[in-house]
Amino acid sequence: MSASHRRIRRRSELLTFFILAFGIWPIVAVATVGGFGFMVWMYQIIAGPPGPPA
């Protein structure tokens, strides 16, 4: 591998890392937590809130 090829490959790997680390994974994390919260909310609409029976 030539030095310029290594430099280009390193730059593309760093760009990929930053896109994943600061772009895609935060979106996936927020979507996962939001999806779980939505499921709990829908369950409570159907089954009623938690707690002792009224």
mmCIF file of C-alpha atoms in Angstrom:
data_model
loop_
_atom_site.group_PDB
_atom_site.id
_atom_site.type_symbol
_atom_site.label_atom_id
_atom_site.label_comp_id
_atom_site.label_asym_id
_atom_site.label_seq_id
_atom_site.Cartn_x
_atom_site.Cartn_y
_atom_site.Cartn_z
ATOM 1 C CA MET A 1 0.000 0.000 0.000
ATOM 2 C CA SER A 2 1.261 3.431 -0.814
ATOM 3 C CA ALA A 3 1.268 6.269 1.686
ATOM 4 C CA SER A 4 -1.457 8.178 -0.147
ATOM 5 C CA HIS A 5 -3.706 5.115 -0.242
ATOM 6 C CA ARG A 6 -3.250 4.612 3.511
ATOM 7 C CA ARG A 7 -4.050 8.282 4.135
ATOM 8 C CA ILE A 8 -7.246 8.080 2.067
ATOM 9 C CA ARG A 9 -8.293 4.858 3.791
ATOM 10 C CA ARG A 10 -7.626 6.335 7.251
ATOM 11 C CA ARG A 11 -9.641 9.448 6.384
ATOM 12 C CA SER A 12 -12.581 7.361 5.153
ATOM 13 C CA GLU A 13 -12.462 5.169 8.281
ATOM 14 C CA LEU A 14 -12.442 8.242 10.531
ATOM 15 C CA LEU A 15 -15.356 9.742 8.606
ATOM 16 C CA THR A 16 -17.272 6.475 8.936
ATOM 17 C CA PHE A 17 -16.538 6.357 12.679
ATOM 18 C CA PHE A 18 -17.728 9.923 13.251
ATOM 19 C CA ILE A 19 -20.903 9.364 11.235
ATOM 20 C CA LEU A 20 -21.676 6.239 13.257
ATOM 21 C CA ALA A 21 -20.623 7.626 16.647
ATOM 22 C CA PHE A 22 -22.284 11.032 16.406
ATOM 23 C CA GLY A 23 -25.013 10.486 13.807
ATOM 24 C CA ILE A 24 -26.515 7.057 13.511
ATOM 25 C CA TRP A 25 -26.056 5.549 17.004
ATOM 26 C CA PRO A 26 -27.603 8.475 18.900
ATOM 27 C CA ILE A 27 -30.616 8.316 16.592
ATOM 28 C CA VAL A 28 -30.892 4.544 17.153
ATOM 29 C CA ALA A 29 -30.621 5.023 20.935
ATOM 30 C CA VAL A 30 -33.321 7.715 21.036
ATOM 31 C CA ALA A 31 -35.579 5.640 18.778
ATOM 32 C CA THR A 32 -35.139 2.569 20.998
ATOM 33 C CA VAL A 33 -35.956 4.417 24.220
ATOM 34 C CA GLY A 34 -38.830 6.257 22.559
ATOM 35 C CA GLY A 35 -40.208 3.024 21.099
ATOM 36 C CA PHE A 36 -40.113 1.324 24.490
ATOM 37 C CA GLY A 37 -41.853 4.297 26.097
ATOM 38 C CA PHE A 38 -44.503 4.225 23.381
ATOM 39 C CA MET A 39 -45.090 0.496 23.972
ATOM 40 C CA VAL A 40 -45.511 1.073 27.726
ATOM 41 C CA TRP A 41 -47.868 3.973 27.051
ATOM 42 C CA MET A 42 -50.010 1.897 24.669
ATOM 43 C CA TYR A 43 -50.061 -1.015 27.136
ATOM 44 C CA GLN A 44 -51.258 1.305 29.912
ATOM 45 C CA ILE A 45 -53.986 2.724 27.663
ATOM 46 C CA ILE A 46 -55.278 -0.819 27.066
ATOM 47 C CA ALA A 47 -54.637 -2.456 30.457
ATOM 48 C CA GLY A 48 -54.962 0.581 32.712
ATOM 49 C CA PRO A 49 -52.368 2.226 34.923
ATOM 50 C CA PRO A 50 -50.316 0.124 37.331
ATOM 51 C CA GLY A 51 -51.254 -0.040 40.988
ATOM 52 C CA PRO A 52 -53.786 -1.668 43.255
ATOM 53 C CA PRO A 53 -57.264 -2.256 41.869
ATOM 54 C CA ALA A 54 -59.673 0.583 42.474
#
